[in-house]
Amino acid sequence: MNLKLRVWRQRNALSEGGLVEYEARNLNPNMSFLEMLDVVNEELIQRGKDPIAFDSDCREGICGSCGCVINGEPHGPESRVATCQTYLRSFKEGDTVVIEAFRAKAFPLIKDLVVDRSAFDRIIQAGGYISVATGSAPPANAMPVPKHRAEMAMDAAQCIGCGACVAVCKNASAMLFVAAKVSHLNLLPQGEPEKDSRALSLVRQMDAEGFGNCTVTGACEVACPKGISLNFIAKMNHDYAVALLKGEPAHAGRAG
Ligand code: SF4
Ligand code: FES
């Protein structure tokens, strides 16, 4: 199949960018979207041109590295998949496909389709972990976890940190991401000791990074490749309010 691509090209954050047209020809419909970009890049390199910069790593929907806005939708037209799991069979012969970077103030552009999502790393560093006593592994049954809490924690832990929730949100809010990170630890007994400080620290770091406020439009849940539920935002708001009411723990607010 053949597609017409309009790709956002921008040398760096300070230079001016724009959409550049490319003809992508003789593509196999079973190719992934990123394989199609590989083909286009090989041709560009052969012609001595600068290849299109884009992020990827696992190409299996696991790592959260990839992410483009495809025809106005973060990760493209299919629901519950990352950009790397989008296949050309989702498009029609001769379609024009507009490819842009995830745009948000807190995700400064590096080049073309690559943005700096290290703000997410700093949010995790602020409290997205548990402190454990080192030593031999505890017996598997020493800490019972109710089934429904285990399942909710696993649902939250599916977040791959891709940033589509931010890219789709009119406020560039990171609430869905932060809510997933708070919840997947706060729901488990292992995360209980730092529950309050975690909710406070992650929210404070999110604000410090310049993400916008949540106005519950729900666009994030729709764009999320892992189907992270808006319910986790409600749960984080609850955990945050409880932590505030209890008073700030001594170690709250430590940023990574
Ligand atoms: S909540 Fe969903 S969209 Fe947001 S970073 Fe996590 S996986 Fe990506
Ligand atoms: S490359 Fe890892 S999720 Fe897409």
Short mmCIF file of C-alpha atoms and ligand atoms in Angstrom, two decimals:
data_model
loop_
_atom_site.label_atom_id
_atom_site.label_comp_id
_atom_site.label_asym_id
_atom_site.label_seq_id
_atom_site.Cartn_x
_atom_site.Cartn_y
_atom_site.Cartn_z
CA MET A 1 0.00 0.00 0.00
CA ASN A 2 0.99 3.64 -0.40
CA LEU A 3 0.52 6.46 2.09
CA LYS A 4 1.17 10.18 2.03
CA LEU A 5 2.86 11.28 5.25
CA ARG A 6 2.93 14.78 6.70
CA VAL A 7 5.58 14.61 9.43
CA TRP A 8 6.50 17.27 11.98
CA ARG A 9 10.19 18.11 11.42
CA GLN A 10 12.02 20.36 13.86
CA ARG A 11 15.78 20.41 14.35
CA ASN A 12 15.60 21.33 18.04
CA ALA A 13 13.45 23.13 20.59
CA LEU A 14 14.71 26.54 19.51
CA SER A 15 14.36 26.16 15.76
CA GLU A 16 11.19 26.59 13.79
CA GLY A 17 9.36 23.41 12.83
CA GLY A 18 6.82 22.44 10.22
CA LEU A 19 5.03 19.56 8.52
CA VAL A 20 7.03 17.97 5.70
CA GLU A 21 5.42 15.67 3.12
CA TYR A 22 6.79 12.25 2.26
CA GLU A 23 5.49 9.52 -0.04
CA ALA A 24 5.65 6.13 1.67
CA ARG A 25 5.38 3.54 -1.13
CA ASN A 26 5.13 -0.24 -1.47
CA LEU A 27 4.32 -0.80 2.18
CA ASN A 28 3.09 -4.11 3.57
CA PRO A 29 -0.24 -3.51 5.41
CA ASN A 30 0.99 -5.85 8.15
CA MET A 31 3.92 -3.55 8.91
CA SER A 32 3.81 -1.68 12.18
CA PHE A 33 3.64 2.10 12.10
CA LEU A 34 7.22 2.36 13.35
CA GLU A 35 8.46 -0.13 10.72
CA MET A 36 6.92 2.17 8.14
CA LEU A 37 8.94 5.06 9.60
CA ASP A 38 12.04 2.82 9.46
CA VAL A 39 11.42 2.28 5.73
CA VAL A 40 10.97 6.01 5.13
CA ASN A 41 14.15 6.72 7.11
CA GLU A 42 16.19 4.16 5.14
CA GLU A 43 15.18 5.93 1.96
CA LEU A 44 16.03 9.34 3.44
CA ILE A 45 19.44 8.09 4.57
CA GLN A 46 20.12 6.62 1.10
CA ARG A 47 19.34 10.04 -0.38
CA GLY A 48 21.71 11.73 2.11
CA LYS A 49 18.83 13.37 4.02
CA ASP A 50 18.30 13.66 7.75
CA PRO A 51 16.14 10.73 9.00
CA ILE A 52 13.00 11.42 11.04
CA ALA A 53 13.82 11.25 14.76
CA PHE A 54 11.35 9.19 16.81
CA ASP A 55 11.48 7.21 20.04
CA SER A 56 11.03 3.47 20.45
CA ASP A 57 12.50 0.58 22.38
CA CYS A 58 10.50 -2.59 23.07
CA ARG A 59 8.07 -2.21 20.14
CA GLU A 60 5.71 -4.47 22.11
CA GLY A 61 3.66 -1.91 24.04
CA ILE A 62 5.62 -2.46 27.24
CA CYS A 63 8.24 0.24 27.70
CA GLY A 64 6.35 3.47 27.00
CA SER A 65 9.14 4.91 24.84
CA CYS A 66 7.18 5.36 21.65
CA GLY A 67 4.54 7.99 21.13
CA CYS A 68 3.37 10.13 18.26
CA VAL A 69 0.19 12.00 17.60
CA ILE A 70 -1.23 10.29 14.51
CA ASN A 71 -3.98 12.18 12.70
CA GLY A 72 -4.62 14.17 15.87
CA GLU A 73 -4.80 11.17 18.19
CA PRO A 74 -1.98 10.17 20.56
CA HIS A 75 -0.92 6.62 19.54
CA GLY A 76 -3.23 6.74 16.53
CA PRO A 77 -6.66 5.45 15.56
CA GLU A 78 -6.77 2.11 17.42
CA SER A 79 -7.80 2.02 21.07
CA ARG A 80 -5.73 0.44 23.83
CA VAL A 81 -2.52 0.22 21.82
CA ALA A 82 0.72 2.18 21.81
CA THR A 83 2.18 3.69 18.62
CA CYS A 84 4.44 0.63 18.19
CA GLN A 85 1.39 -1.66 18.14
CA THR A 86 -0.41 0.36 15.48
CA TYR A 87 -0.37 -1.39 12.10
CA LEU A 88 -0.77 -0.01 8.62
CA ARG A 89 -3.92 -2.07 8.12
CA SER A 90 -5.60 0.60 10.28
CA PHE A 91 -5.22 2.99 7.33
CA LYS A 92 -6.63 2.94 3.81
CA GLU A 93 -4.68 2.91 0.57
CA GLY A 94 -3.69 6.46 -0.36
CA ASP A 95 -4.53 7.95 3.06
CA THR A 96 -2.76 11.10 4.21
CA VAL A 97 -1.34 10.54 7.70
CA VAL A 98 -0.27 13.50 9.83
CA ILE A 99 2.40 12.59 12.40
CA GLU A 100 3.32 14.96 15.21
CA ALA A 101 5.11 14.86 18.55
CA PHE A 102 3.39 14.67 21.94
CA ARG A 103 3.01 18.36 22.76
CA ALA A 104 3.05 19.76 26.31
CA LYS A 105 5.01 22.46 28.10
CA ALA A 106 6.34 19.86 30.50
CA PHE A 107 7.51 17.67 27.56
CA PRO A 108 9.98 19.97 25.76
CA LEU A 109 10.69 18.94 22.20
CA ILE A 110 14.13 17.47 21.51
CA LYS A 111 13.89 16.78 17.77
CA ASP A 112 11.11 15.99 15.26
CA LEU A 113 8.87 13.47 17.08
CA VAL A 114 11.06 13.09 20.17
CA VAL A 115 10.12 14.91 23.36
CA ASP A 116 11.79 14.98 26.76
CA ARG A 117 9.56 13.04 29.18
CA SER A 118 12.04 13.08 32.07
CA ALA A 119 9.45 15.02 34.09
CA PHE A 120 7.77 11.63 34.57
CA ASP A 121 11.04 10.17 35.90
CA ARG A 122 11.34 12.99 38.42
CA ILE A 123 7.76 12.37 39.57
CA ILE A 124 8.60 8.70 40.17
CA GLN A 125 11.80 9.67 41.98
CA ALA A 126 9.75 11.87 44.30
CA GLY A 127 8.04 8.85 45.86
CA GLY A 128 7.00 6.22 43.33
CA TYR A 129 8.81 3.44 45.18
CA ILE A 130 8.62 1.49 48.43
CA SER A 131 11.29 1.27 51.09
CA VAL A 132 12.06 -2.33 52.00
CA ALA A 133 14.37 -3.98 54.46
CA THR A 134 17.03 -5.77 52.46
CA GLY A 135 17.87 -9.38 53.20
CA SER A 136 16.42 -12.69 52.19
CA ALA A 137 13.05 -12.71 50.46
CA PRO A 138 10.07 -12.98 52.86
CA PRO A 139 7.85 -16.09 52.59
CA ALA A 140 5.27 -15.65 49.83
CA ASN A 141 2.27 -15.95 52.17
CA ALA A 142 3.60 -13.70 54.93
CA MET A 143 1.70 -10.66 53.69
CA PRO A 144 -1.82 -11.53 52.50
CA VAL A 145 -3.26 -9.15 49.89
CA PRO A 146 -7.05 -9.09 49.32
CA LYS A 147 -7.82 -10.19 45.76
CA HIS A 148 -9.72 -7.05 44.72
CA ARG A 149 -6.86 -4.81 45.95
CA ALA A 150 -4.28 -6.96 44.17
CA GLU A 151 -6.28 -6.68 40.94
CA MET A 152 -6.70 -2.91 41.24
CA ALA A 153 -2.99 -2.50 41.97
CA MET A 154 -2.17 -4.59 38.89
CA ASP A 155 -4.54 -2.48 36.78
CA ALA A 156 -2.75 0.70 37.93
CA ALA A 157 0.66 -0.89 37.44
CA GLN A 158 -0.10 -1.35 33.75
CA CYS A 159 0.76 2.32 33.16
CA ILE A 160 3.81 2.37 30.89
CA GLY A 161 4.55 6.08 31.35
CA CYS A 162 4.08 6.92 27.69
CA GLY A 163 2.57 10.38 28.20
CA ALA A 164 -0.39 10.00 25.85
CA CYS A 165 -2.68 11.14 28.68
CA VAL A 166 -0.76 14.42 28.85
CA ALA A 167 -0.60 14.84 25.08
CA VAL A 168 -4.36 14.42 24.63
CA CYS A 169 -5.40 16.61 27.55
CA LYS A 170 -6.37 20.21 26.78
CA ASN A 171 -4.76 21.15 30.13
CA ALA A 172 -1.68 18.94 29.58
CA SER A 173 -2.50 17.32 32.91
CA ALA A 174 -0.52 14.33 34.15
CA MET A 175 -3.14 13.30 36.70
CA LEU A 176 -3.86 9.89 35.13
CA PHE A 177 -0.18 8.95 35.10
CA VAL A 178 0.40 10.19 38.66
CA ALA A 179 -2.80 8.55 39.90
CA ALA A 180 -1.68 5.22 38.44
CA LYS A 181 1.72 5.50 40.11
CA VAL A 182 0.26 6.51 43.48
CA SER A 183 -2.42 3.81 43.40
CA HIS A 184 -0.39 0.83 42.36
CA LEU A 185 1.73 1.19 45.50
CA ASN A 186 -0.82 2.70 47.90
CA LEU A 187 -3.21 -0.21 47.34
CA LEU A 188 -0.73 -2.82 48.56
CA PRO A 189 0.46 -3.51 52.11
CA GLN A 190 4.05 -3.00 50.95
CA GLY A 191 3.18 0.58 49.99
CA GLU A 192 1.23 1.35 53.16
CA PRO A 193 4.02 2.88 55.34
CA GLU A 194 4.69 5.69 52.80
CA LYS A 195 1.12 6.05 51.56
CA ASP A 196 0.59 9.64 52.74
CA SER A 197 4.01 11.02 51.85
CA ARG A 198 3.81 9.35 48.44
CA ALA A 199 0.51 11.03 47.56
CA LEU A 200 1.83 14.42 48.67
CA SER A 201 5.26 14.11 47.06
CA LEU A 202 4.10 12.90 43.66
CA VAL A 203 1.40 15.57 43.38
CA ARG A 204 3.84 18.30 44.43
CA GLN A 205 6.40 17.14 41.89
CA MET A 206 3.72 16.99 39.19
CA ASP A 207 2.82 20.62 39.93
CA ALA A 208 6.49 21.65 40.00
CA GLU A 209 7.01 20.15 36.53
CA GLY A 210 4.37 22.46 35.05
CA PHE A 211 1.63 19.97 34.18
CA GLY A 212 -1.87 21.45 34.06
CA ASN A 213 -4.81 20.79 36.31
CA CYS A 214 -7.37 18.06 35.73
CA THR A 215 -10.84 19.17 34.71
CA VAL A 216 -12.08 15.58 34.29
CA THR A 217 -12.68 15.69 30.55
CA GLY A 218 -11.87 11.97 30.43
CA ALA A 219 -9.78 12.30 27.25
CA CYS A 220 -6.82 10.71 29.06
CA GLU A 221 -8.67 7.47 29.78
CA VAL A 222 -9.69 7.19 26.12
CA ALA A 223 -6.16 7.83 24.80
CA CYS A 224 -4.41 5.60 27.34
CA PRO A 225 -3.02 2.47 25.65
CA LYS A 226 -3.42 0.55 28.91
CA GLY A 227 -6.96 1.65 29.73
CA ILE A 228 -6.01 3.26 33.05
CA SER A 229 -9.33 4.27 34.61
CA LEU A 230 -10.32 7.77 35.71
CA ASN A 231 -11.32 6.10 38.99
CA PHE A 232 -7.65 6.14 39.93
CA ILE A 233 -7.69 9.96 39.80
CA ALA A 234 -10.58 9.95 42.29
CA LYS A 235 -8.64 7.54 44.45
CA MET A 236 -5.51 9.68 44.34
CA ASN A 237 -7.53 12.78 45.26
CA HIS A 238 -8.85 10.82 48.25
CA ASP A 239 -5.35 9.70 49.32
CA TYR A 240 -4.04 13.25 48.86
CA ALA A 241 -6.85 14.81 50.92
CA VAL A 242 -6.42 12.24 53.71
CA ALA A 243 -2.66 12.90 53.80
CA LEU A 244 -3.28 16.65 54.02
CA LEU A 245 -5.80 16.23 56.83
CA LYS A 246 -3.44 13.99 58.78
CA GLY A 247 -0.74 16.63 58.54
CA GLU A 248 2.39 16.47 56.48
CA PRO A 249 4.69 13.57 57.35
CA ALA A 250 8.27 14.61 58.09
CA HIS A 251 9.68 13.15 54.90
CA ALA A 252 6.95 14.33 52.55
CA GLY A 253 7.93 16.48 49.64
CA ARG A 254 11.41 15.08 49.18
CA ALA A 255 12.07 15.32 45.49
CA GLY A 256 14.43 13.09 43.55
S1 SF4 B 1 -1.76 6.64 32.27
FE1 SF4 B 1 -1.88 5.62 30.25
S2 SF4 B 1 -1.51 7.28 28.77
FE2 SF4 B 1 -0.79 8.03 30.77
S3 SF4 B 1 1.37 7.51 30.87
FE3 SF4 B 1 0.27 5.78 31.81
S4 SF4 B 1 -0.05 4.34 30.11
FE4 SF4 B 1 0.49 6.30 29.14
S1 FES B 2 8.30 1.02 21.87
FE1 FES B 2 7.90 0.28 23.90
S2 FES B 2 5.80 0.76 24.19
FE2 FES B 2 6.14 1.31 22.13
#
